[in-house]
Amino acid sequence: MSTPTPDTAAAFDPDAMLARARATFDIEAQAVLGLKQRVGGNFVEAVRRILAVRGRVVVMGMGKSGHVGRKIAATLASTGTPAMFVHPAEASHGDLGMIKAVDLVLAISNSGEVEELTTILPVVKRQGVPLIAMTGRLDSTLANHADVVLDAGVEKEACPLNLAPTASTTAQMALGDALAVALLDARGFGAEDFARSHPGGALGRKLLTHVSDVMRSADQVPRATPQATVSELMRAMSVGGFGAAVVVEPDGRPSGIFTDGDLRRLVEGGVDLRSARADEVMHRGPRTIRVEALAVEAAELMEQHGITRLFVIDADGRVVGALNTHDLMRAKVI
């Protein structure tokens, strides 16, 4: 690769660079819109065949199409369609054994004539493995071997030399995404299914983390009876740094909440703390959440009511735990 010279740097034209970038966007957008006009019965048949597969979708491709193929395989796998990528060159040297008769091959090649791919097509066909081709040439070797052909052709590449795969790989990527989304919809794949395949992501934490996973247990919840003195309330609040105590009836159900903010207001108001009782100074009807609720529901409830803590109750309404915004932040729910 040549090193830019001072003369080259002097000739650099920002306006020309921006024009080239905008032209690239136009060409690639047109390539994707062209797919929209051509998608039809073959696409539906491809979806039908993939839905019927008992094994996995084996995606194959060389070069840039291989990079696209890896992404398509990953997208399929994360949206409910078992899939993997097998490199065509490695397949010729043993990896073809990964492909079973219960699988389906999705082969990607713009030209449809890549030697590493066309070499193994007869073997794939002899195994009785269904073959879907994604190609820019409907008269290619790949297309002729395929059971279903998806037309990924483009009028031209965004590369000014019309050589580097640019618009063609964008079209392949979009067509792969369309397949994945159509399959997702056909399977009834929902947000919770997605979360199960992404447990380490933000969505996974939101949809898989329950209040019971992040709450403080019952023995860590500051509590007092309605007849408790303010001094007893203060001692209860000092446990665990929760900043509040729940006032609990004899049956275990919450009747009120007393916070450190309430204490400051009592002091500022000159209330006689020695004679006041919990049921006289507490806020009635504290916000609660069920133990089986999602942690994200707790976060939404706090935001809705402008509060920073909740008490957790069981099916009978008894206090079994508590949590605050810090607990949710530690669990990376918010």
GROMACS .gro file of C-alpha atoms in nm:
model
  334
    1MET     CA    1   0.000   0.000   0.000
    2SER     CA    2   0.141   0.337  -0.101
    3THR     CA    3   0.208   0.607   0.156
    4PRO     CA    4   0.036   0.945   0.097
    5THR     CA    5   0.281   1.208  -0.023
    6PRO     CA    6   0.263   1.582   0.053
    7ASP     CA    7   0.126   1.632  -0.300
    8THR     CA    8  -0.152   1.381  -0.231
    9ALA     CA    9  -0.240   1.555   0.095
   10ALA     CA   10  -0.250   1.891  -0.081
   11ALA     CA   11  -0.494   1.749  -0.336
   12PHE     CA   12  -0.735   1.627  -0.069
   13ASP     CA   13  -1.081   1.769  -0.144
   14PRO     CA   14  -1.329   1.758   0.149
   15ASP     CA   15  -1.625   1.836  -0.077
   16ALA     CA   16  -1.534   1.549  -0.310
   17MET     CA   17  -1.505   1.312  -0.014
   18LEU     CA   18  -1.849   1.411   0.115
   19ALA     CA   19  -1.994   1.372  -0.233
   20ARG     CA   20  -1.845   1.022  -0.257
   21ALA     CA   21  -1.987   0.929   0.084
   22ARG     CA   22  -2.335   1.053  -0.009
   23ALA     CA   23  -2.320   0.869  -0.339
   24THR     CA   24  -2.232   0.551  -0.148
   25PHE     CA   25  -2.538   0.593   0.072
   26ASP     CA   26  -2.757   0.643  -0.236
   27ILE     CA   27  -2.619   0.338  -0.418
   28GLU     CA   28  -2.652   0.110  -0.117
   29ALA     CA   29  -3.001   0.239  -0.034
   30GLN     CA   30  -3.106   0.168  -0.392
   31ALA     CA   31  -2.959  -0.182  -0.364
   32VAL     CA   32  -3.175  -0.258  -0.061
   33LEU     CA   33  -3.487  -0.103  -0.216
   34GLY     CA   34  -3.424  -0.318  -0.523
   35LEU     CA   35  -3.458  -0.626  -0.303
   36LYS     CA   36  -3.796  -0.504  -0.184
   37GLN     CA   37  -3.923  -0.502  -0.541
   38ARG     CA   38  -3.796  -0.855  -0.616
   39VAL     CA   39  -3.879  -1.044  -0.298
   40GLY     CA   40  -4.162  -1.289  -0.357
   41GLY     CA   41  -4.244  -1.659  -0.376
   42ASN     CA   42  -3.885  -1.777  -0.347
   43PHE     CA   43  -3.844  -1.586  -0.022
   44VAL     CA   44  -4.161  -1.743   0.118
   45GLU     CA   45  -4.037  -2.088   0.013
   46ALA     CA   46  -3.701  -2.024   0.180
   47VAL     CA   47  -3.877  -1.933   0.506
   48ARG     CA   48  -4.101  -2.240   0.479
   49ARG     CA   49  -3.804  -2.472   0.430
   50ILE     CA   50  -3.607  -2.322   0.717
   51LEU     CA   51  -3.907  -2.359   0.949
   52ALA     CA   52  -3.925  -2.727   0.856
   53VAL     CA   53  -3.557  -2.796   0.936
   54ARG     CA   54  -3.504  -3.034   1.228
   55GLY     CA   55  -3.135  -2.949   1.254
   56ARG     CA   56  -2.955  -2.623   1.197
   57VAL     CA   57  -2.918  -2.366   0.923
   58VAL     CA   58  -2.557  -2.394   0.809
   59VAL     CA   59  -2.447  -2.063   0.657
   60MET     CA   60  -2.152  -2.065   0.416
   61GLY     CA   61  -1.967  -1.796   0.223
   62MET     CA   62  -1.617  -1.688   0.120
   63GLY     CA   63  -1.446  -1.352   0.163
   64LYS     CA   64  -1.680  -1.061   0.229
   65SER     CA   65  -1.980  -1.289   0.178
   66GLY     CA   66  -1.832  -1.506   0.452
   67HIS     CA   67  -1.823  -1.213   0.691
   68VAL     CA   68  -2.185  -1.139   0.606
   69GLY     CA   69  -2.265  -1.508   0.654
   70ARG     CA   70  -2.122  -1.510   1.005
   71LYS     CA   71  -2.344  -1.218   1.096
   72ILE     CA   72  -2.653  -1.380   0.941
   73ALA     CA   73  -2.585  -1.704   1.131
   74ALA     CA   74  -2.550  -1.509   1.456
   75THR     CA   75  -2.873  -1.317   1.391
   76LEU     CA   76  -3.065  -1.634   1.311
   77ALA     CA   77  -2.936  -1.809   1.623
   78SER     CA   78  -3.028  -1.518   1.848
   79THR     CA   79  -3.382  -1.496   1.710
   80GLY     CA   80  -3.493  -1.855   1.747
   81THR     CA   81  -3.345  -2.033   1.443
   82PRO     CA   82  -3.054  -2.267   1.533
   83ALA     CA   83  -2.769  -2.174   1.298
   84MET     CA   84  -2.392  -2.189   1.259
   85PHE     CA   85  -2.130  -2.072   1.009
   86VAL     CA   86  -1.903  -2.319   0.830
   87HIS     CA   87  -1.614  -2.188   0.619
   88PRO     CA   88  -1.628  -2.344   0.269
   89ALA     CA   89  -1.250  -2.392   0.247
   90GLU     CA   90  -1.243  -2.568   0.585
   91ALA     CA   91  -1.544  -2.775   0.479
   92SER     CA   92  -1.333  -2.929   0.201
   93HIS     CA   93  -1.083  -3.043   0.461
   94GLY     CA   94  -1.308  -3.215   0.711
   95ASP     CA   95  -1.557  -2.958   0.840
   96LEU     CA   96  -1.816  -3.087   0.592
   97GLY     CA   97  -1.874  -3.354   0.854
   98MET     CA   98  -2.047  -3.089   1.064
   99ILE     CA   99  -2.335  -3.083   0.816
  100LYS     CA  100  -2.600  -3.350   0.871
  101ALA     CA  101  -2.896  -3.461   0.662
  102VAL     CA  102  -3.130  -3.285   0.908
  103ASP     CA  103  -2.962  -2.949   0.839
  104LEU     CA  104  -3.013  -2.689   0.567
  105VAL     CA  105  -2.737  -2.496   0.391
  106LEU     CA  106  -2.765  -2.125   0.316
  107ALA     CA  107  -2.482  -2.051   0.071
  108ILE     CA  108  -2.391  -1.688  -0.003
  109SER     CA  109  -2.194  -1.572  -0.307
  110ASN     CA  110  -2.248  -1.266  -0.521
  111SER     CA  111  -2.098  -1.427  -0.830
  112GLY     CA  112  -2.216  -1.778  -0.748
  113GLU     CA  113  -1.889  -1.912  -0.888
  114VAL     CA  114  -1.655  -1.915  -0.589
  115GLU     CA  115  -1.449  -2.231  -0.629
  116GLU     CA  116  -1.428  -2.320  -0.259
  117LEU     CA  117  -1.807  -2.316  -0.247
  118THR     CA  118  -1.897  -2.477  -0.579
  119THR     CA  119  -1.657  -2.764  -0.511
  120ILE     CA  120  -1.855  -2.887  -0.214
  121LEU     CA  121  -2.206  -2.830  -0.354
  122PRO     CA  122  -2.234  -3.178  -0.514
  123VAL     CA  123  -2.138  -3.338  -0.182
  124VAL     CA  124  -2.399  -3.135   0.002
  125LYS     CA  125  -2.663  -3.234  -0.251
  126ARG     CA  126  -2.570  -3.605  -0.231
  127GLN     CA  127  -2.634  -3.591   0.143
  128GLY     CA  128  -2.989  -3.474   0.071
  129VAL     CA  129  -2.932  -3.146   0.249
  130PRO     CA  130  -3.165  -2.868   0.125
  131LEU     CA  131  -2.971  -2.579  -0.032
  132ILE     CA  132  -3.078  -2.215  -0.037
  133ALA     CA  133  -2.860  -1.987  -0.249
  134MET     CA  134  -2.824  -1.614  -0.191
  135THR     CA  135  -2.655  -1.483  -0.504
  136GLY     CA  136  -2.639  -1.193  -0.746
  137ARG     CA  137  -2.637  -1.421  -1.052
  138LEU     CA  138  -2.938  -1.639  -1.115
  139ASP     CA  139  -2.757  -1.835  -1.389
  140SER     CA  140  -2.455  -1.923  -1.173
  141THR     CA  141  -2.333  -2.264  -1.063
  142LEU     CA  142  -2.454  -2.196  -0.712
  143ALA     CA  143  -2.802  -2.100  -0.834
  144ASN     CA  144  -2.823  -2.409  -1.055
  145HIS     CA  145  -2.749  -2.640  -0.761
  146ALA     CA  146  -2.991  -2.469  -0.523
  147ASP     CA  147  -3.341  -2.578  -0.425
  148VAL     CA  148  -3.436  -2.215  -0.363
  149VAL     CA  149  -3.260  -1.907  -0.500
  150LEU     CA  150  -3.275  -1.567  -0.330
  151ASP     CA  151  -3.186  -1.289  -0.570
  152ALA     CA  152  -2.937  -1.054  -0.399
  153GLY     CA  153  -2.821  -0.886  -0.718
  154VAL     CA  154  -2.734  -0.517  -0.736
  155GLU     CA  155  -2.695  -0.285  -1.035
  156LYS     CA  156  -2.352  -0.166  -0.926
  157GLU     CA  157  -2.115  -0.152  -0.634
  158ALA     CA  158  -2.060   0.169  -0.441
  159CYS     CA  159  -1.688   0.126  -0.511
  160PRO     CA  160  -1.601   0.372  -0.793
  161LEU     CA  161  -1.412   0.088  -0.965
  162ASN     CA  162  -1.723  -0.132  -0.933
  163LEU     CA  163  -1.498  -0.400  -0.784
  164ALA     CA  164  -1.494  -0.398  -0.404
  165PRO     CA  165  -1.802  -0.571  -0.254
  166THR     CA  166  -2.001  -0.285  -0.104
  167ALA     CA  167  -2.359  -0.256  -0.226
  168SER     CA  168  -2.369  -0.633  -0.284
  169THR     CA  169  -2.273  -0.714   0.075
  170THR     CA  170  -2.522  -0.456   0.204
  171ALA     CA  171  -2.791  -0.631   0.001
  172GLN     CA  172  -2.687  -0.970   0.139
  173MET     CA  173  -2.697  -0.837   0.492
  174ALA     CA  174  -3.043  -0.687   0.444
  175LEU     CA  175  -3.175  -1.006   0.286
  176GLY     CA  176  -3.038  -1.208   0.577
  177ASP     CA  177  -3.203  -0.974   0.825
  178ALA     CA  178  -3.532  -1.005   0.635
  179LEU     CA  179  -3.509  -1.385   0.662
  180ALA     CA  180  -3.435  -1.370   1.034
  181VAL     CA  181  -3.721  -1.129   1.105
  182ALA     CA  182  -3.970  -1.328   0.895
  183LEU     CA  183  -3.868  -1.646   1.078
  184LEU     CA  184  -3.886  -1.473   1.415
  185ASP     CA  185  -4.241  -1.361   1.338
  186ALA     CA  186  -4.346  -1.701   1.206
  187ARG     CA  187  -4.219  -1.872   1.522
  188GLY     CA  188  -4.395  -1.627   1.753
  189PHE     CA  189  -4.055  -1.545   1.901
  190GLY     CA  190  -4.106  -1.280   2.171
  191ALA     CA  191  -3.906  -1.046   2.390
  192GLU     CA  192  -3.868  -1.306   2.666
  193ASP     CA  193  -3.736  -1.561   2.415
  194PHE     CA  194  -3.485  -1.301   2.295
  195ALA     CA  195  -3.381  -1.229   2.652
  196ARG     CA  196  -3.311  -1.598   2.718
  197SER     CA  197  -3.058  -1.601   2.435
  198HIS     CA  198  -2.907  -1.270   2.558
  199PRO     CA  199  -2.882  -1.320   2.937
  200GLY     CA  200  -2.574  -1.102   2.961
  201GLY     CA  201  -2.727  -0.804   2.783
  202ALA     CA  202  -2.938  -0.519   2.914
  203LEU     CA  203  -3.259  -0.668   2.775
  204GLY     CA  204  -3.179  -1.003   2.934
  205ARG     CA  205  -3.132  -0.843   3.274
  206LYS     CA  206  -3.459  -0.653   3.240
  207LEU     CA  207  -3.669  -0.950   3.134
  208LEU     CA  208  -3.506  -1.226   3.337
  209THR     CA  209  -3.430  -1.052   3.669
  210HIS     CA  210  -3.708  -1.072   3.925
  211VAL     CA  211  -3.761  -0.874   4.242
  212SER     CA  212  -3.676  -1.187   4.441
  213ASP     CA  213  -3.330  -1.189   4.277
  214VAL     CA  214  -3.231  -0.841   4.395
  215MET     CA  215  -3.436  -0.766   4.707
  216ARG     CA  216  -3.312  -0.756   5.064
  217SER     CA  217  -3.447  -1.052   5.259
  218ALA     CA  218  -3.712  -1.020   5.531
  219ASP     CA  219  -3.459  -1.021   5.816
  220GLN     CA  220  -3.281  -0.723   5.657
  221VAL     CA  221  -3.595  -0.508   5.636
  222PRO     CA  222  -3.615  -0.235   5.903
  223ARG     CA  223  -3.959  -0.270   6.064
  224ALA     CA  224  -4.161  -0.160   6.365
  225THR     CA  225  -4.510  -0.205   6.507
  226PRO     CA  226  -4.775   0.071   6.491
  227GLN     CA  227  -4.732   0.128   6.868
  228ALA     CA  228  -4.352   0.170   6.846
  229THR     CA  229  -4.200   0.496   6.966
  230VAL     CA  230  -4.008   0.723   6.733
  231SER     CA  231  -3.691   0.617   6.912
  232GLU     CA  232  -3.767   0.256   6.824
  233LEU     CA  233  -3.835   0.363   6.466
  234MET     CA  234  -3.497   0.536   6.453
  235ARG     CA  235  -3.319   0.227   6.585
  236ALA     CA  236  -3.494   0.013   6.322
  237MET     CA  237  -3.396   0.255   6.048
  238SER     CA  238  -3.030   0.239   6.145
  239VAL     CA  239  -3.019  -0.127   6.041
  240GLY     CA  240  -2.878  -0.190   5.693
  241GLY     CA  241  -2.866   0.171   5.578
  242PHE     CA  242  -3.205   0.144   5.406
  243GLY     CA  243  -3.311   0.493   5.511
  244ALA     CA  244  -3.665   0.387   5.600
  245ALA     CA  245  -3.864   0.149   5.816
  246VAL     CA  246  -4.190  -0.028   5.739
  247VAL     CA  247  -4.465  -0.023   5.998
  248VAL     CA  248  -4.612  -0.372   6.007
  249GLU     CA  249  -4.941  -0.496   6.151
  250PRO     CA  250  -4.947  -0.815   6.361
  251ASP     CA  251  -5.047  -1.017   6.052
  252GLY     CA  252  -4.732  -0.907   5.869
  253ARG     CA  253  -4.904  -0.665   5.630
  254PRO     CA  254  -4.754  -0.315   5.590
  255SER     CA  255  -4.959  -0.022   5.712
  256GLY     CA  256  -4.709   0.260   5.674
  257ILE     CA  257  -4.356   0.380   5.605
  258PHE     CA  258  -4.129   0.615   5.799
  259THR     CA  259  -3.819   0.759   5.631
  260ASP     CA  260  -3.516   0.960   5.738
  261GLY     CA  261  -3.677   1.253   5.554
  262ASP     CA  262  -3.986   1.220   5.774
  263LEU     CA  263  -3.760   1.231   6.080
  264ARG     CA  264  -3.595   1.554   5.964
  265ARG     CA  265  -3.934   1.714   5.906
  266LEU     CA  266  -4.052   1.614   6.254
  267VAL     CA  267  -3.743   1.766   6.412
  268GLU     CA  268  -3.779   2.086   6.209
  269GLY     CA  269  -4.148   2.103   6.306
  270GLY     CA  270  -4.073   2.078   6.678
  271VAL     CA  271  -4.272   1.756   6.730
  272ASP     CA  272  -4.220   1.590   7.069
  273LEU     CA  273  -4.045   1.272   6.958
  274ARG     CA  274  -4.064   1.119   7.304
  275SER     CA  275  -4.442   1.084   7.301
  276ALA     CA  276  -4.514   1.024   6.930
  277ARG     CA  277  -4.598   0.674   6.807
  278ALA     CA  278  -4.524   0.512   6.472
  279ASP     CA  279  -4.886   0.511   6.358
  280GLU     CA  280  -4.900   0.887   6.425
  281VAL     CA  281  -4.596   0.987   6.221
  282MET     CA  282  -4.585   0.728   5.943
  283HIS     CA  283  -4.710   0.769   5.585
  284ARG     CA  284  -4.999   0.529   5.534
  285GLY     CA  285  -5.029   0.297   5.236
  286PRO     CA  286  -4.661   0.244   5.145
  287ARG     CA  287  -4.582   0.144   4.789
  288THR     CA  288  -4.524  -0.228   4.755
  289ILE     CA  289  -4.444  -0.479   4.483
  290ARG     CA  290  -4.503  -0.853   4.460
  291VAL     CA  291  -4.203  -1.079   4.511
  292GLU     CA  292  -4.254  -1.253   4.174
  293ALA     CA  293  -4.261  -0.926   3.974
  294LEU     CA  294  -3.983  -0.832   3.736
  295ALA     CA  295  -3.717  -0.603   3.877
  296VAL     CA  296  -3.776  -0.364   3.587
  297GLU     CA  297  -4.136  -0.327   3.707
  298ALA     CA  298  -4.001  -0.212   4.042
  299ALA     CA  299  -3.786   0.047   3.865
  300GLU     CA  300  -4.086   0.171   3.666
  301LEU     CA  301  -4.300   0.195   3.981
  302MET     CA  302  -4.033   0.398   4.159
  303GLU     CA  303  -4.001   0.634   3.864
  304GLN     CA  304  -4.378   0.670   3.829
  305HIS     CA  305  -4.425   0.773   4.193
  306GLY     CA  306  -4.097   0.958   4.242
  307ILE     CA  307  -3.976   0.727   4.520
  308THR     CA  308  -3.648   0.545   4.580
  309ARG     CA  309  -3.755   0.234   4.774
  310LEU     CA  310  -4.024  -0.033   4.779
  311PHE     CA  311  -4.131  -0.302   5.020
  312VAL     CA  312  -4.179  -0.649   4.878
  313ILE     CA  313  -4.488  -0.853   4.963
  314ASP     CA  314  -4.596  -1.212   4.907
  315ALA     CA  315  -4.928  -1.337   4.766
  316ASP     CA  316  -5.094  -1.276   5.107
  317GLY     CA  317  -4.969  -0.918   5.128
  318ARG     CA  318  -4.709  -0.985   5.399
  319VAL     CA  319  -4.371  -0.807   5.391
  320VAL     CA  320  -4.099  -1.047   5.275
  321GLY     CA  321  -3.831  -0.804   5.158
  322ALA     CA  322  -3.738  -0.457   5.038
  323LEU     CA  323  -3.533  -0.292   4.767
  324ASN     CA  324  -3.419   0.051   4.661
  325THR     CA  325  -3.266   0.213   4.354
  326HIS     CA  326  -2.915   0.117   4.468
  327ASP     CA  327  -3.015  -0.250   4.470
  328LEU     CA  328  -3.148  -0.216   4.114
  329MET     CA  329  -2.834  -0.034   4.002
  330ARG     CA  330  -2.610  -0.306   4.145
  331ALA     CA  331  -2.810  -0.561   3.948
  332LYS     CA  332  -2.771  -0.337   3.637
  333VAL     CA  333  -3.146  -0.325   3.589
  334ILE     CA  334  -3.125   0.056   3.576
   0.00000   0.00000   0.00000
